[in-house]
Amino acid sequence: MAALRPLDGGGIKTSRASLIGGIAVGIGVFVLWTLLARDLGGDGLLTDTIGLVLSGLIGLWIWRADL
């Protein structure tokens, strides 16, 4: 019995559209984080830094996962 293999070789796709989508999602997550933090009274450099790191990681995941 033959083993099943992906048609594209199983590599992760990193197209330009995925990169743009990852950047857009990262910016959107940071904006939402900032708005929610301000609404909940979490103003400050630490809160903004956490939001920036989190949004960057989510944007990177969107780009690498090609979602």
Tab-separated table of N, CA, C and O in Angstrom:
chain	number	residue	atom	x	y	z
A	1	MET	N	0.829	-1.171	0.000
A	1	MET	CA	0.000	0.000	0.000
A	1	MET	C	0.882	1.246	0.000
A	1	MET	O	1.828	1.347	0.763
A	2	ALA	N	0.567	2.196	-0.843
A	2	ALA	CA	1.373	3.414	-0.968
A	2	ALA	C	1.058	4.390	0.169
A	2	ALA	O	-0.080	4.497	0.611
A	3	ALA	N	2.098	5.084	0.606
A	3	ALA	CA	1.916	6.090	1.670
A	3	ALA	C	1.346	7.370	1.062
A	3	ALA	O	1.648	7.723	-0.076
A	4	LEU	N	0.513	8.045	1.830
A	4	LEU	CA	-0.052	9.307	1.384
A	4	LEU	C	0.969	10.422	1.573
A	4	LEU	O	1.601	10.537	2.611
A	5	ARG	N	1.139	11.256	0.519
A	5	ARG	CA	2.056	12.382	0.593
A	5	ARG	C	1.328	13.637	0.129
A	5	ARG	O	0.515	13.575	-0.793
A	6	PRO	N	1.618	14.788	0.719
A	6	PRO	CA	1.013	16.029	0.242
A	6	PRO	C	1.490	16.335	-1.174
A	6	PRO	O	2.636	16.051	-1.533
A	7	LEU	N	0.629	16.924	-1.978
A	7	LEU	CA	0.974	17.238	-3.359
A	7	LEU	C	2.027	18.326	-3.468
A	7	LEU	O	2.803	18.363	-4.422
A	8	ASP	N	2.079	19.227	-2.489
A	8	ASP	CA	3.042	20.320	-2.566
A	8	ASP	C	4.352	20.009	-1.855
A	8	ASP	O	5.181	20.882	-1.664
A	9	GLY	N	4.571	18.800	-1.445
A	9	GLY	CA	5.799	18.423	-0.775
A	9	GLY	C	5.765	18.624	0.730
A	9	GLY	O	6.718	18.318	1.418
A	10	GLY	N	4.685	19.178	1.247
A	10	GLY	CA	4.544	19.355	2.681
A	10	GLY	C	5.200	20.596	3.247
A	10	GLY	O	5.234	20.789	4.440
A	11	GLY	N	5.746	21.463	2.375
A	11	GLY	CA	6.401	22.670	2.870
A	11	GLY	C	5.391	23.740	3.267
A	11	GLY	O	4.253	23.751	2.821
A	12	ILE	N	5.825	24.627	4.143
A	12	ILE	CA	4.973	25.744	4.554
A	12	ILE	C	5.057	26.824	3.492
A	12	ILE	O	6.136	27.228	3.083
A	13	LYS	N	3.899	27.277	3.034
A	13	LYS	CA	3.855	28.321	2.014
A	13	LYS	C	3.968	29.682	2.688
A	13	LYS	O	3.382	29.921	3.723
A	14	THR	N	4.734	30.555	2.107
A	14	THR	CA	4.867	31.912	2.624
A	14	THR	C	4.739	32.888	1.458
A	14	THR	O	5.720	33.480	1.012
A	15	SER	N	3.547	33.045	0.966
A	15	SER	CA	3.322	33.910	-0.178
A	15	SER	C	3.228	35.364	0.252
A	15	SER	O	3.121	35.693	1.432
A	16	ARG	N	3.262	36.263	-0.734
A	16	ARG	CA	3.149	37.695	-0.464
A	16	ARG	C	1.781	38.027	0.137
A	16	ARG	O	1.680	38.846	1.046
A	17	ALA	N	0.724	37.386	-0.354
A	17	ALA	CA	-0.615	37.636	0.186
A	17	ALA	C	-0.687	37.226	1.649
A	17	ALA	O	-1.318	37.904	2.463
A	18	SER	N	-0.039	36.137	2.001
A	18	SER	CA	-0.028	35.691	3.384
A	18	SER	C	0.751	36.668	4.261
A	18	SER	O	0.361	36.939	5.401
A	19	LEU	N	1.845	37.213	3.730
A	19	LEU	CA	2.619	38.206	4.463
A	19	LEU	C	1.789	39.458	4.727
A	19	LEU	O	1.753	39.973	5.852
A	20	ILE	N	1.101	39.940	3.715
A	20	ILE	CA	0.256	41.130	3.870
A	20	ILE	C	-0.876	40.846	4.852
A	20	ILE	O	-1.204	41.684	5.693
A	21	GLY	N	-1.463	39.669	4.769
A	21	GLY	CA	-2.518	39.292	5.704
A	21	GLY	C	-2.006	39.214	7.135
A	21	GLY	O	-2.682	39.648	8.069
A	22	GLY	N	-0.805	38.676	7.322
A	22	GLY	CA	-0.212	38.599	8.658
A	22	GLY	C	0.056	39.983	9.239
A	22	GLY	O	-0.183	40.228	10.424
A	23	ILE	N	0.527	40.898	8.389
A	23	ILE	CA	0.764	42.269	8.839
A	23	ILE	C	-0.549	42.938	9.208
A	23	ILE	O	-0.657	43.593	10.260
A	24	ALA	N	-1.572	42.755	8.378
A	24	ALA	CA	-2.876	43.370	8.652
A	24	ALA	C	-3.488	42.820	9.940
A	24	ALA	O	-4.028	43.583	10.756
A	25	VAL	N	-3.390	41.521	10.143
A	25	VAL	CA	-3.930	40.917	11.360
A	25	VAL	C	-3.150	41.391	12.582
A	25	VAL	O	-3.737	41.705	13.622
A	26	GLY	N	-1.832	41.478	12.462
A	26	GLY	CA	-1.014	41.967	13.568
A	26	GLY	C	-1.377	43.391	13.963
A	26	GLY	O	-1.491	43.709	15.147
A	27	ILE	N	-1.573	44.258	12.972
A	27	ILE	CA	-1.970	45.639	13.250
A	27	ILE	C	-3.352	45.661	13.894
A	27	ILE	O	-3.589	46.393	14.868
A	28	GLY	N	-4.277	44.865	13.360
A	28	GLY	CA	-5.624	44.811	13.922
A	28	GLY	C	-5.636	44.326	15.355
A	28	GLY	O	-6.348	44.873	16.203
A	29	VAL	N	-4.841	43.310	15.655
A	29	VAL	CA	-4.771	42.788	17.025
A	29	VAL	C	-4.204	43.845	17.963
A	29	VAL	O	-4.698	44.037	19.076
A	30	PHE	N	-3.178	44.581	17.501
A	30	PHE	CA	-2.597	45.618	18.360
A	30	PHE	C	-3.582	46.748	18.630
A	30	PHE	O	-3.679	47.243	19.757
A	31	VAL	N	-4.334	47.139	17.608
A	31	VAL	CA	-5.338	48.192	17.795
A	31	VAL	C	-6.405	47.734	18.788
A	31	VAL	O	-6.770	48.482	19.710
A	32	LEU	N	-6.902	46.519	18.615
A	32	LEU	CA	-7.905	46.003	19.546
A	32	LEU	C	-7.350	45.882	20.965
A	32	LEU	O	-8.028	46.209	21.941
A	33	TRP	N	-6.118	45.402	21.087
A	33	TRP	CA	-5.481	45.289	22.397
A	33	TRP	C	-5.402	46.654	23.072
A	33	TRP	O	-5.727	46.808	24.245
A	34	THR	N	-4.965	47.661	22.310
A	34	THR	CA	-4.813	49.004	22.861
A	34	THR	C	-6.160	49.575	23.295
A	34	THR	O	-6.274	50.152	24.386
A	35	LEU	N	-7.178	49.407	22.456
A	35	LEU	CA	-8.494	49.928	22.795
A	35	LEU	C	-9.075	49.247	24.032
A	35	LEU	O	-9.632	49.907	24.910
A	36	LEU	N	-8.936	47.937	24.112
A	36	LEU	CA	-9.434	47.217	25.290
A	36	LEU	C	-8.647	47.569	26.550
A	36	LEU	O	-9.219	47.714	27.631
A	37	ALA	N	-7.335	47.717	26.411
A	37	ALA	CA	-6.526	48.070	27.572
A	37	ALA	C	-6.898	49.450	28.096
A	37	ALA	O	-7.001	49.655	29.310
A	38	ARG	N	-7.119	50.394	27.189
A	38	ARG	CA	-7.511	51.749	27.617
A	38	ARG	C	-8.884	51.722	28.278
A	38	ARG	O	-9.107	52.411	29.265
A	39	ASP	N	-9.786	50.913	27.731
A	39	ASP	CA	-11.137	50.827	28.278
A	39	ASP	C	-11.137	50.203	29.678
A	39	ASP	O	-11.932	50.574	30.528
A	40	LEU	N	-10.219	49.263	29.896
A	40	LEU	CA	-10.148	48.585	31.189
A	40	LEU	C	-9.193	49.267	32.164
A	40	LEU	O	-8.970	48.764	33.267
A	41	GLY	N	-8.624	50.384	31.752
A	41	GLY	CA	-7.759	51.150	32.639
A	41	GLY	C	-6.332	50.659	32.694
A	41	GLY	O	-5.621	50.954	33.645
A	42	GLY	N	-5.881	49.947	31.701
A	42	GLY	CA	-4.516	49.421	31.686
A	42	GLY	C	-3.583	50.242	30.832
A	42	GLY	O	-2.939	49.705	29.945
A	43	ASP	N	-3.499	51.556	31.103
A	43	ASP	CA	-2.585	52.405	30.329
A	43	ASP	C	-1.170	52.189	30.835
A	43	ASP	O	-0.951	52.055	32.019
A	44	GLY	N	-0.245	52.194	29.940
A	44	GLY	CA	1.145	52.115	30.372
A	44	GLY	C	2.032	51.452	29.338
A	44	GLY	O	1.565	50.800	28.399
A	45	LEU	N	3.313	51.649	29.540
A	45	LEU	CA	4.303	51.107	28.624
A	45	LEU	C	4.327	49.579	28.653
A	45	LEU	O	4.457	48.932	27.610
A	46	LEU	N	4.184	48.994	29.828
A	46	LEU	CA	4.198	47.531	29.941
A	46	LEU	C	3.022	46.911	29.188
A	46	LEU	O	3.196	45.931	28.448
A	47	THR	N	1.849	47.482	29.333
A	47	THR	CA	0.661	46.970	28.647
A	47	THR	C	0.821	47.088	27.133
A	47	THR	O	0.495	46.156	26.388
A	48	ASP	N	1.352	48.225	26.674
A	48	ASP	CA	1.563	48.412	25.241
A	48	ASP	C	2.631	47.457	24.698
A	48	ASP	O	2.505	46.938	23.588
A	49	THR	N	3.674	47.219	25.478
A	49	THR	CA	4.734	46.303	25.052
A	49	THR	C	4.219	44.872	24.944
A	49	THR	O	4.532	44.166	23.980
A	50	ILE	N	3.428	44.453	25.913
A	50	ILE	CA	2.842	43.111	25.863
A	50	ILE	C	1.940	42.986	24.640
A	50	ILE	O	1.975	41.983	23.930
A	51	GLY	N	1.140	44.022	24.379
A	51	GLY	CA	0.270	44.012	23.208
A	51	GLY	C	1.044	43.966	21.910
A	51	GLY	O	0.662	43.284	20.963
A	52	LEU	N	2.152	44.699	21.845
A	52	LEU	CA	2.972	44.712	20.638
A	52	LEU	C	3.606	43.347	20.378
A	52	LEU	O	3.604	42.855	19.242
A	53	VAL	N	4.123	42.726	21.430
A	53	VAL	CA	4.729	41.394	21.279
A	53	VAL	C	3.666	40.366	20.890
A	53	VAL	O	3.874	39.558	19.967
A	54	LEU	N	2.538	40.409	21.552
A	54	LEU	CA	1.459	39.470	21.257
A	54	LEU	C	0.949	39.640	19.823
A	54	LEU	O	0.787	38.653	19.097
A	55	SER	N	0.730	40.864	19.399
A	55	SER	CA	0.231	41.085	18.041
A	55	SER	C	1.275	40.698	16.997
A	55	SER	O	0.934	40.172	15.937
A	56	GLY	N	2.538	40.920	17.307
A	56	GLY	CA	3.600	40.492	16.391
A	56	GLY	C	3.655	38.989	16.234
A	56	GLY	O	3.824	38.466	15.134
A	57	LEU	N	3.504	38.275	17.349
A	57	LEU	CA	3.522	36.812	17.286
A	57	LEU	C	2.305	36.260	16.545
A	57	LEU	O	2.428	35.296	15.780
A	58	ILE	N	1.153	36.867	16.749
A	58	ILE	CA	-0.051	36.413	16.037
A	58	ILE	C	0.084	36.700	14.545
A	58	ILE	O	-0.246	35.856	13.708
A	59	GLY	N	0.598	37.878	14.187
A	59	GLY	CA	0.830	38.195	12.777
A	59	GLY	C	1.826	37.244	12.138
A	59	GLY	O	1.648	36.802	11.004
A	60	LEU	N	2.895	36.911	12.871
A	60	LEU	CA	3.884	35.959	12.370
A	60	LEU	C	3.262	34.583	12.172
A	60	LEU	O	3.524	33.910	11.171
A	61	TRP	N	2.406	34.165	13.106
A	61	TRP	CA	1.746	32.872	12.979
A	61	TRP	C	0.806	32.840	11.760
A	61	TRP	O	0.792	31.857	11.018
A	62	ILE	N	0.085	33.920	11.549
A	62	ILE	CA	-0.796	33.993	10.384
A	62	ILE	C	0.016	33.899	9.096
A	62	ILE	O	-0.349	33.191	8.154
A	63	TRP	N	1.139	34.588	9.052
A	63	TRP	CA	1.980	34.562	7.851
A	63	TRP	C	2.578	33.171	7.617
A	63	TRP	O	2.495	32.643	6.514
A	64	ARG	N	3.132	32.561	8.656
A	64	ARG	CA	3.793	31.264	8.479
A	64	ARG	C	2.788	30.133	8.261
A	64	ARG	O	3.080	29.170	7.560
A	65	ALA	N	1.602	30.219	8.861
A	65	ALA	CA	0.610	29.169	8.702
A	65	ALA	C	-0.165	29.325	7.409
A	65	ALA	O	-0.935	28.445	7.037
A	66	ASP	N	0.003	30.462	6.728
A	66	ASP	CA	-0.648	30.744	5.446
A	66	ASP	C	-2.158	30.665	5.588
A	66	ASP	O	-2.855	30.003	4.834
A	67	LEU	N	-2.693	31.363	6.592
A	67	LEU	CA	-4.129	31.348	6.840
A	67	LEU	C	-4.826	32.447	6.077
A	67	LEU	O	-4.474	33.540	6.030
